[in-house]
Tab-separated table of C-alpha atoms in Angstrom:
chain	number	residue	atom	x	y	z
A	1	MET	CA	-54.494	42.256	-75.546
A	2	HIS	CA	-55.141	43.006	-71.870
A	3	LEU	CA	-57.006	40.152	-70.166
A	4	PRO	CA	-59.352	40.904	-67.222
A	5	MET	CA	-57.795	40.792	-63.750
A	6	GLU	CA	-59.290	38.308	-61.293
A	7	THR	CA	-57.366	39.630	-58.302
A	8	GLY	CA	-55.954	42.941	-57.107
A	9	ARG	CA	-57.763	46.238	-57.687
A	10	ALA	CA	-60.612	44.655	-59.657
A	11	VAL	CA	-61.913	42.973	-56.491
A	12	ALA	CA	-60.375	45.006	-53.677
A	13	HIS	CA	-61.267	48.369	-55.218
A	14	CYS	CA	-64.842	47.464	-56.020
A	15	PHE	CA	-65.862	45.719	-52.843
A	16	ALA	CA	-63.696	47.394	-50.195
A	17	MET	CA	-65.237	50.562	-51.682
A	18	LYS	CA	-62.460	52.967	-50.773
A	19	THR	CA	-63.376	54.730	-53.995
A	20	ILE	CA	-65.710	54.230	-56.940
A	21	ARG	CA	-64.240	54.714	-60.412
A	22	VAL	CA	-66.527	55.630	-63.306
A	23	ALA	CA	-65.687	56.351	-66.933
A	24	SER	CA	-67.309	57.625	-70.106
A	25	TYR	CA	-66.205	56.620	-73.600
A	26	ASN	CA	-67.522	57.401	-77.073
A	27	ILE	CA	-66.279	54.298	-78.906
A	28	ARG	CA	-67.410	55.470	-82.373
A	29	LYS	CA	-68.907	52.059	-83.171
A	30	ALA	CA	-65.417	50.549	-82.615
A	31	ILE	CA	-64.005	52.411	-85.629
A	32	GLY	CA	-60.530	53.681	-84.839
A	33	THR	CA	-58.529	56.654	-86.014
A	34	ASP	CA	-57.213	54.429	-88.824
A	35	ARG	CA	-60.852	53.959	-89.979
A	36	ARG	CA	-60.762	50.238	-89.180
A	37	ARG	CA	-63.457	48.577	-87.052
A	38	VAL	CA	-61.582	46.584	-84.402
A	39	PRO	CA	-63.698	45.923	-81.284
A	40	GLU	CA	-60.795	44.160	-79.579
A	41	ARG	CA	-58.942	47.483	-79.390
A	42	VAL	CA	-61.867	49.117	-77.615
A	43	ILE	CA	-62.015	46.295	-75.086
A	44	ASP	CA	-58.275	46.674	-74.505
A	45	VAL	CA	-58.949	50.312	-73.570
A	46	LEU	CA	-61.876	49.356	-71.314
A	47	ASN	CA	-59.584	46.948	-69.473
A	48	GLU	CA	-56.920	49.648	-69.132
A	49	LEU	CA	-59.494	52.016	-67.616
A	50	ASP	CA	-60.231	49.500	-64.859
A	51	ALA	CA	-63.410	51.379	-63.921
A	52	ASP	CA	-66.332	49.976	-61.949
A	53	ILE	CA	-68.971	51.512	-64.247
A	54	ILE	CA	-68.541	52.765	-67.825
A	55	ALA	CA	-71.017	54.753	-69.916
A	56	LEU	CA	-70.539	54.107	-73.625
A	57	GLN	CA	-71.710	56.214	-76.544
A	58	GLU	CA	-72.028	54.998	-80.151
A	59	ALA	CA	-72.048	51.454	-78.774
A	60	ASP	CA	-74.243	50.119	-81.602
A	61	ARG	CA	-73.878	50.220	-85.349
A	62	ARG	CA	-75.967	52.944	-86.938
A	63	PHE	CA	-77.691	51.086	-89.778
A	64	GLY	CA	-79.402	47.747	-90.399
A	65	ILE	CA	-80.253	45.779	-87.266
A	66	ARG	CA	-78.024	48.139	-85.234
A	67	SER	CA	-76.038	45.287	-83.748
A	68	ALA	CA	-73.680	45.897	-80.841
A	69	ALA	CA	-70.305	47.311	-81.862
A	70	LEU	CA	-68.726	45.110	-79.178
A	71	PRO	CA	-69.862	41.497	-79.753
A	72	PRO	CA	-71.329	40.103	-76.509
A	73	TRP	CA	-69.195	36.944	-76.614
A	74	LEU	CA	-66.058	39.068	-76.939
A	75	LEU	CA	-66.991	41.327	-74.035
A	76	GLU	CA	-67.771	38.244	-71.942
A	77	SER	CA	-64.538	36.426	-72.752
A	78	ILE	CA	-61.863	39.135	-72.547
A	79	SER	CA	-63.250	41.797	-70.201
A	80	PRO	CA	-64.501	42.002	-66.595
A	81	TYR	CA	-67.686	43.778	-67.735
A	82	LYS	CA	-71.310	43.033	-68.490
A	83	PRO	CA	-73.835	45.404	-70.090
A	84	VAL	CA	-76.897	46.680	-68.264
A	85	PRO	CA	-79.716	44.750	-70.005
A	86	LEU	CA	-81.848	47.449	-71.628
A	87	ASN	CA	-83.897	44.932	-73.665
A	88	VAL	CA	-84.737	47.452	-76.383
A	89	HIS	CA	-83.370	45.790	-79.532
A	90	VAL	CA	-82.433	42.128	-79.832
A	91	ASP	CA	-78.941	42.614	-81.264
A	92	SER	CA	-78.125	46.018	-79.754
A	93	MET	CA	-76.204	46.732	-76.585
A	94	GLY	CA	-77.717	50.142	-75.939
A	95	TRP	CA	-80.421	52.702	-76.591
A	96	HIS	CA	-79.664	55.065	-79.471
A	97	GLY	CA	-76.058	53.964	-79.019
A	98	ASN	CA	-75.921	54.623	-75.255
A	99	ALA	CA	-74.934	51.672	-73.083
A	100	ILE	CA	-73.750	51.144	-69.508
A	101	LEU	CA	-71.174	48.518	-68.550
A	102	VAL	CA	-70.620	47.321	-64.983
A	103	ARG	CA	-68.291	44.802	-63.408
A	104	LYS	CA	-69.613	41.253	-63.592
A	105	GLU	CA	-69.711	41.085	-59.782
A	106	ALA	CA	-71.938	44.174	-59.503
A	107	GLU	CA	-75.670	43.951	-58.869
A	108	ILE	CA	-77.930	45.857	-61.252
A	109	GLY	CA	-81.077	47.348	-59.743
A	110	ALA	CA	-83.584	49.606	-61.489
A	111	HIS	CA	-82.642	50.504	-65.042
A	112	ASP	CA	-84.415	52.335	-67.849
A	113	VAL	CA	-84.097	54.256	-71.100
A	114	LEU	CA	-84.970	57.924	-71.551
A	115	HIS	CA	-86.605	59.427	-74.621
A	116	LEU	CA	-85.020	62.811	-75.291
A	117	PRO	CA	-86.471	65.674	-77.370
A	118	CYS	CA	-84.628	65.651	-80.678
A	119	LEU	CA	-84.451	66.295	-84.406
A	120	GLU	CA	-82.411	63.135	-84.944
A	121	PRO	CA	-82.786	60.025	-82.744
A	122	ARG	CA	-81.283	60.649	-79.306
A	123	GLY	CA	-81.701	58.980	-75.956
A	124	ALA	CA	-80.148	58.393	-72.566
A	125	THR	CA	-79.837	55.438	-70.219
A	126	MET	CA	-80.130	55.026	-66.445
A	127	ALA	CA	-79.045	52.268	-64.081
A	128	GLU	CA	-78.820	51.857	-60.318
A	129	VAL	CA	-75.786	49.739	-59.502
A	130	ASN	CA	-74.793	48.104	-56.208
A	131	LEU	CA	-71.041	47.840	-55.702
A	132	GLY	CA	-70.438	45.991	-52.469
A	133	LYS	CA	-71.621	48.303	-49.686
A	134	ALA	CA	-72.370	51.287	-51.907
A	135	SER	CA	-74.963	52.012	-54.562
A	136	LEU	CA	-74.752	54.511	-57.382
A	137	ARG	CA	-77.226	55.834	-59.933
A	138	ILE	CA	-75.757	56.412	-63.389
A	139	PHE	CA	-77.146	58.376	-66.331
A	140	GLY	CA	-75.375	57.956	-69.669
A	141	MET	CA	-76.077	60.260	-72.612
A	142	HIS	CA	-74.994	61.484	-76.035
A	143	LEU	CA	-76.444	64.909	-76.721
A	144	ASP	CA	-77.296	66.656	-79.981
A	145	LEU	CA	-75.026	68.660	-82.278
A	146	SER	CA	-77.488	71.568	-82.035
A	147	GLY	CA	-77.110	73.846	-79.009
A	148	LEU	CA	-80.855	74.433	-78.739
A	149	TRP	CA	-81.631	70.716	-78.677
A	150	ARG	CA	-78.753	70.006	-76.294
A	151	ARG	CA	-80.339	72.350	-73.749
A	152	LYS	CA	-83.735	70.683	-74.158
A	153	GLN	CA	-82.118	67.269	-73.741
A	154	ALA	CA	-80.169	68.402	-70.678
A	155	ALA	CA	-83.416	69.649	-69.135
A	156	ALA	CA	-85.032	66.261	-69.807
A	157	VAL	CA	-82.183	64.366	-68.118
A	158	ILE	CA	-82.143	66.724	-65.121
A	159	HIS	CA	-85.915	66.358	-64.781
A	160	ALA	CA	-85.740	62.543	-64.985
A	161	ALA	CA	-83.015	62.440	-62.323
A	162	GLY	CA	-85.036	64.714	-60.070
A	163	LEU	CA	-88.049	62.400	-60.170
A	164	ARG	CA	-86.162	59.562	-58.477
A	165	HIS	CA	-85.458	59.066	-54.795
A	166	ALA	CA	-82.279	60.591	-53.389
A	167	MET	CA	-79.211	58.497	-54.180
A	168	PRO	CA	-75.551	59.179	-55.090
A	169	THR	CA	-75.807	60.089	-58.773
A	170	VAL	CA	-73.394	60.510	-61.679
A	171	LEU	CA	-74.289	61.873	-65.116
A	172	MET	CA	-71.814	61.343	-67.926
A	173	GLY	CA	-71.415	61.134	-71.651
A	174	ASP	CA	-70.601	63.000	-74.843
A	175	LEU	CA	-72.336	66.371	-74.432
A	176	ASN	CA	-71.126	67.715	-77.804
A	177	GLU	CA	-70.664	71.125	-76.148
A	178	TRP	CA	-67.659	73.106	-77.409
A	179	SER	CA	-68.111	76.141	-75.161
A	180	ALA	CA	-66.342	76.308	-71.804
A	181	GLU	CA	-69.332	77.081	-69.565
A	182	ARG	CA	-72.364	78.113	-71.608
A	183	GLY	CA	-75.338	76.264	-73.070
A	184	CYS	CA	-76.168	72.896	-71.545
A	185	LEU	CA	-73.079	73.111	-69.313
A	186	ALA	CA	-74.640	76.037	-67.459
A	187	ASP	CA	-77.905	74.100	-67.143
A	188	PHE	CA	-76.207	71.039	-65.652
A	189	ALA	CA	-74.019	73.206	-63.387
A	190	ARG	CA	-77.091	74.501	-61.544
A	191	HIS	CA	-77.703	70.978	-60.248
A	192	TYR	CA	-74.435	69.018	-60.456
A	193	HIS	CA	-70.683	69.420	-60.042
A	194	PHE	CA	-68.318	68.808	-62.964
A	195	ALA	CA	-65.238	66.620	-62.663
A	196	PRO	CA	-62.353	68.475	-64.386
A	197	CYS	CA	-61.368	65.526	-66.553
A	198	GLY	CA	-59.730	67.405	-69.428
A	199	ARG	CA	-59.740	67.428	-73.222
A	200	SER	CA	-60.871	64.215	-74.881
A	201	PHE	CA	-61.475	65.087	-78.548
A	202	HIS	CA	-59.874	64.519	-81.025
A	203	ALA	CA	-58.001	61.425	-79.805
A	204	ARG	CA	-54.933	62.221	-81.934
A	205	ARG	CA	-54.817	65.854	-80.818
A	206	PRO	CA	-57.236	66.649	-77.981
A	207	VAL	CA	-58.575	70.201	-78.266
A	208	ALA	CA	-62.107	69.986	-76.812
A	209	ARG	CA	-63.851	68.766	-73.647
A	210	LEU	CA	-66.826	67.197	-75.391
A	211	ASP	CA	-67.023	64.331	-72.890
A	212	ARG	CA	-68.078	65.177	-69.333
A	213	ILE	CA	-68.668	63.589	-65.932
A	214	MET	CA	-71.015	65.321	-63.441
A	215	HIS	CA	-71.911	64.297	-59.905
A	216	CYS	CA	-74.266	65.181	-57.071
A	217	GLY	CA	-73.269	66.481	-53.636
A	218	GLN	CA	-73.436	63.017	-52.052
A	219	LEU	CA	-70.202	62.113	-53.823
A	220	LYS	CA	-66.750	63.570	-53.100
A	221	LEU	CA	-64.449	63.788	-56.097
A	222	VAL	CA	-61.053	62.211	-55.399
A	223	ASP	CA	-59.426	62.409	-58.829
A	224	SER	CA	-60.294	62.592	-62.529
A	225	GLY	CA	-58.624	62.676	-65.907
A	226	VAL	CA	-58.405	61.635	-69.539
A	227	HIS	CA	-57.062	58.193	-70.416
A	228	GLU	CA	-54.382	58.868	-73.024
A	229	SER	CA	-52.766	55.501	-73.684
A	230	ALA	CA	-51.420	54.481	-77.080
A	231	ALA	CA	-54.327	52.049	-77.428
A	232	ALA	CA	-56.874	54.790	-76.652
A	233	ARG	CA	-55.390	57.062	-79.315
A	234	ARG	CA	-56.042	54.349	-81.918
A	235	ALA	CA	-59.329	52.776	-80.810
A	236	SER	CA	-61.721	55.745	-81.331
A	237	ASP	CA	-61.732	59.434	-82.235
A	238	HIS	CA	-62.582	60.222	-78.582
A	239	LEU	CA	-60.387	59.488	-75.585
A	240	PRO	CA	-62.162	58.030	-72.542
A	241	ILE	CA	-62.513	60.121	-69.391
A	242	TRP	CA	-62.687	58.879	-65.802
A	243	ALA	CA	-63.377	60.017	-62.254
A	244	GLU	CA	-62.983	58.488	-58.796
A	245	PHE	CA	-65.382	59.280	-55.958
A	246	LYS	CA	-65.937	58.681	-52.276
A	247	LEU	CA	-69.316	58.925	-50.636
A	248	SER	CA	-69.288	62.257	-48.798
């Protein structure tokens, strides 16, 4: 198990602010490719990512009280992260499975949940995060399986982002879009730039770019990719994606 680092990049990277690293990860309720629910494996992957902000999808169990797939005490004890407090459900981490994690040293400003048009329950999350001398607005999302509803949901997220004051902004999540540039991808592309992270699904044999990171013009992309460690190939059916930015 990878324990959180107290020195090195975890502090220097975040607060010297040479770059900002973000990541998106559909953790499939902590159920791995072996069909076992092992939250410790997911946290191992989060620690490997070493990102400053992480958008999670399927972060809560689907039925019952919809408790967090990553127990809060476990996240607190063996990771450098804390969840953005959405205060929607007592035992849940997120909103319709969407959650945002930030480093424990980060300051969380405005944060909210978005109600998305849908046939089945869907939502998105938003948080403004201060990382040393820089602030970033993050939208996390998990869009519908239907192309028509994905486009409606993309329009809702774009509209919500446009209502807020200008600020470096990143949108990321599982868009469920199999096409290369059509559908909701074309809608997002009219407003945001895509980081060319790569194929993230299926974790055992990646064939599709279902997970995406998008950014506004105030951010300069430095690097991006898919995290393909042995742990990531076991922990979920999606591989996490990441991107590093500088303020332009």
